[in-house]
Coordinates of C-alpha atoms in Angstrom, one line a residue:
M14 CA 113.8 105.7 78.8
T15 CA 109.4 105.8 80.7
D16 CA 107.2 108.7 80.8
Q17 CA 106.1 109.9 83.3
T18 CA 103.3 111.1 82.6
K19 CA 101.2 108.5 81.0
V20 CA 99.7 105.4 81.9
T21 CA 99.3 101.8 80.8
G22 CA 96.8 99.4 81.4
V23 CA 96.3 96.3 81.7
I24 CA 93.6 93.6 81.7
L25 CA 94.4 90.3 83.3
A26 CA 92.7 87.2 81.2
G27 CA 95.1 85.0 80.9
G28 CA 93.9 82.2 84.0
L29 CA 92.7 78.7 83.4
A30 CA 89.7 79.5 85.0
R31 CA 88.8 76.2 86.5
R32 CA 85.8 76.8 88.8
M33 CA 84.1 78.0 85.4
G34 CA 84.1 74.5 83.9
L35 CA 86.1 72.9 80.8
E36 CA 87.4 75.4 78.3
Q37 CA 85.5 78.6 79.6
D38 CA 87.5 81.4 78.8
K39 CA 86.0 84.2 81.7
G40 CA 86.8 87.1 79.5
L41 CA 84.8 86.2 76.5
I42 CA 81.7 84.6 78.6
M43 CA 78.7 86.8 77.6
F44 CA 77.1 88.6 80.7
R45 CA 74.4 90.6 79.5
G46 CA 74.8 91.0 76.3
Q47 CA 78.5 91.6 76.0
P48 CA 81.8 89.4 76.7
M49 CA 82.7 90.1 80.4
V50 CA 86.5 91.4 79.3
T51 CA 84.2 95.0 77.3
Y52 CA 83.4 96.1 80.7
A53 CA 86.8 95.9 81.3
L54 CA 88.0 97.6 78.6
T55 CA 85.1 100.2 78.9
A56 CA 86.5 101.1 82.4
M57 CA 89.7 100.6 81.5
K58 CA 90.1 102.9 78.5
G59 CA 88.7 106.4 80.9
V60 CA 92.0 105.8 82.9
A61 CA 95.2 104.6 80.4
D62 CA 96.8 106.3 77.8
C63 CA 97.4 102.8 76.5
V64 CA 95.4 99.5 77.4
V65 CA 96.3 95.7 76.4
I66 CA 95.0 92.2 77.4
N67 CA 96.8 89.7 79.4
A68 CA 95.9 86.0 77.7
N69 CA 97.4 83.2 77.3
R70 CA 94.3 81.8 75.2
N71 CA 92.5 82.2 72.2
L72 CA 94.8 85.4 71.8
E73 CA 93.0 85.7 68.1
W74 CA 89.5 86.7 70.0
Y75 CA 91.2 88.7 72.4
Q76 CA 92.6 90.5 69.5
R77 CA 89.2 91.7 68.1
F78 CA 88.6 94.2 70.6
G79 CA 91.6 96.8 69.3
V80 CA 93.8 96.9 71.8
P81 CA 97.4 94.3 72.0
V82 CA 97.5 91.5 73.9
I83 CA 100.5 90.2 76.0
S84 CA 100.7 86.6 77.0
D85 CA 102.9 85.4 79.8
E86 CA 106.6 85.2 79.2
T87 CA 106.2 81.2 80.4
L88 CA 103.4 78.4 79.6
T89 CA 102.6 77.7 82.7
F90 CA 100.2 80.1 83.8
D91 CA 101.6 81.2 86.8
G92 CA 98.7 83.3 87.9
P93 CA 98.1 87.6 87.9
L94 CA 101.8 88.3 89.0
A95 CA 103.2 86.1 85.5
G96 CA 100.8 88.1 83.5
I97 CA 101.6 92.0 84.9
L98 CA 104.8 90.8 84.8
S99 CA 105.5 90.2 80.6
V100 CA 103.6 93.7 80.3
M101 CA 105.4 95.3 82.4
N102 CA 108.9 94.1 80.4
A103 CA 106.6 95.6 77.3
C104 CA 105.0 99.0 78.1
D105 CA 107.2 102.3 78.3
T106 CA 105.6 103.9 81.4
E107 CA 106.3 104.7 85.0
V108 CA 102.4 103.8 86.0
L109 CA 100.6 100.2 85.2
I110 CA 96.8 99.7 86.6
V111 CA 95.5 97.0 86.6
M112 CA 92.2 94.7 86.9
P113 CA 90.7 91.6 86.6
C114 CA 88.7 90.6 83.6
D115 CA 86.0 89.3 85.3
S116 CA 84.3 92.2 87.5
P117 CA 82.2 93.9 85.2
L118 CA 80.7 96.4 88.2
I119 CA 84.0 98.3 87.7
Q120 CA 84.3 101.7 86.1
S121 CA 86.6 103.8 85.0
R122 CA 86.1 106.0 88.3
H123 CA 87.8 103.2 90.9
L124 CA 90.5 102.7 88.3
E125 CA 91.3 106.8 88.7
K126 CA 90.7 107.1 92.7
L127 CA 93.7 104.1 92.5
R128 CA 95.6 105.8 89.6
Q129 CA 95.1 109.0 91.8
A130 CA 96.9 107.1 95.3
L131 CA 100.2 106.4 93.4
I132 CA 100.6 109.0 91.3
G133 CA 103.0 111.5 92.8
S134 CA 103.7 109.9 96.0
N135 CA 106.0 108.2 97.9
Y136 CA 104.0 104.7 97.4
D137 CA 104.9 101.8 95.6
V138 CA 101.4 100.8 95.1
A139 CA 97.9 101.3 95.8
V140 CA 96.1 98.5 95.8
A141 CA 92.1 98.6 96.8
H142 CA 90.3 97.6 99.9
D143 CA 87.1 97.1 100.6
G144 CA 86.6 97.9 104.3
Q145 CA 86.8 93.9 105.3
R146 CA 89.9 93.5 103.1
M147 CA 92.6 93.5 100.0
H148 CA 91.9 93.2 96.7
P149 CA 95.0 92.8 95.3
V150 CA 94.7 92.4 91.4
F151 CA 93.0 96.0 91.5
L152 CA 95.6 97.8 91.6
A153 CA 98.1 101.2 90.6
L154 CA 101.4 100.1 90.2
K155 CA 105.1 101.2 89.3
T156 CA 106.4 99.7 86.6
Q157 CA 110.4 99.9 88.5
L158 CA 109.2 96.8 90.5
A159 CA 109.8 94.7 87.3
A160 CA 112.9 93.2 88.6
S161 CA 111.7 92.7 92.5
L162 CA 108.6 90.8 90.7
Q163 CA 111.3 88.5 87.8
L164 CA 112.7 87.4 91.4
F165 CA 110.0 86.9 93.1
L166 CA 108.7 84.8 90.7
S167 CA 111.9 82.9 89.7
E168 CA 111.8 82.3 93.5
G169 CA 108.8 79.8 93.0
Q170 CA 106.6 82.4 94.6
R171 CA 103.2 83.0 93.3
K172 CA 101.1 84.7 96.0
I173 CA 100.2 88.5 94.9
D174 CA 99.4 89.5 98.4
I175 CA 103.0 88.4 99.9
W176 CA 105.1 90.4 97.2
L177 CA 102.8 93.5 97.5
R178 CA 103.2 93.6 100.9
Q179 CA 107.0 93.6 100.3
H180 CA 107.0 97.7 98.8
A181 CA 105.9 100.4 100.2
L182 CA 101.9 100.0 100.0
V183 CA 98.4 101.9 100.6
E184 CA 95.3 100.6 100.6
V185 CA 93.1 102.7 98.7
D186 CA 89.6 102.6 100.9
F187 CA 86.5 101.0 99.0
S188 CA 84.8 100.5 101.8
G189 CA 81.4 102.6 100.3
E190 CA 80.5 100.2 97.6
P191 CA 82.4 97.0 97.9
E192 CA 79.8 95.0 96.4
V193 CA 82.2 96.8 92.9
F194 CA 84.7 93.9 93.5
C195 CA 82.2 91.3 92.8
N196 CA 84.0 88.8 90.4
I197 CA 82.2 85.9 88.7
N198 CA 84.0 82.6 89.1
T199 CA 81.4 80.1 88.5
V200 CA 78.2 79.7 86.3
Y201 CA 76.1 80.2 89.6
E202 CA 77.9 83.6 89.9
L203 CA 77.2 84.9 86.7
T204 CA 73.9 83.9 86.9
H205 CA 73.1 85.5 90.0
L206 CA 74.8 88.7 88.8
E207 CA 73.1 88.7 85.7
N208 CA 69.9 88.7 87.5
T209 CA 70.7 91.8 90.5

């Protein structure tokens, strides 16, 4: 039985980070003196009752941050939806809040805005929109969508925005501060953001 009031938060750190260079793990890369995942943990702990990290490598390192670490149910690095599904299947709350590990400017209030847009509504998903485009890995969604997601992935589908649009979706307006969705994919982006 799920808890109707509590929220699980997941930080997605399960990718290969190919653009960062060989063997890099973005959540563990230092940004302004701290591993990037620590910024996501701080933001998420201000909103979620239970916080987990989705990771597929360096599990021992991620476990040191003191929250559960959940890996994908497959070993094929199938993208953010695979991480979301593994956490959906492991948590016992009705709502899951999602963010990536590589966006250190996101704060609790941004995640709370997503949560508020979903809680008590008839929507299945609340996803961030910066006025120009949707940011599909910043979202709150109902965990009852797990069966739909399982089917989507079993059909070989991977695109998160396509799956999200299959459900009752509300786009949450962040056009006043689109810069908070800045994410770090390359060494250049890391250096640039550190210096701004």
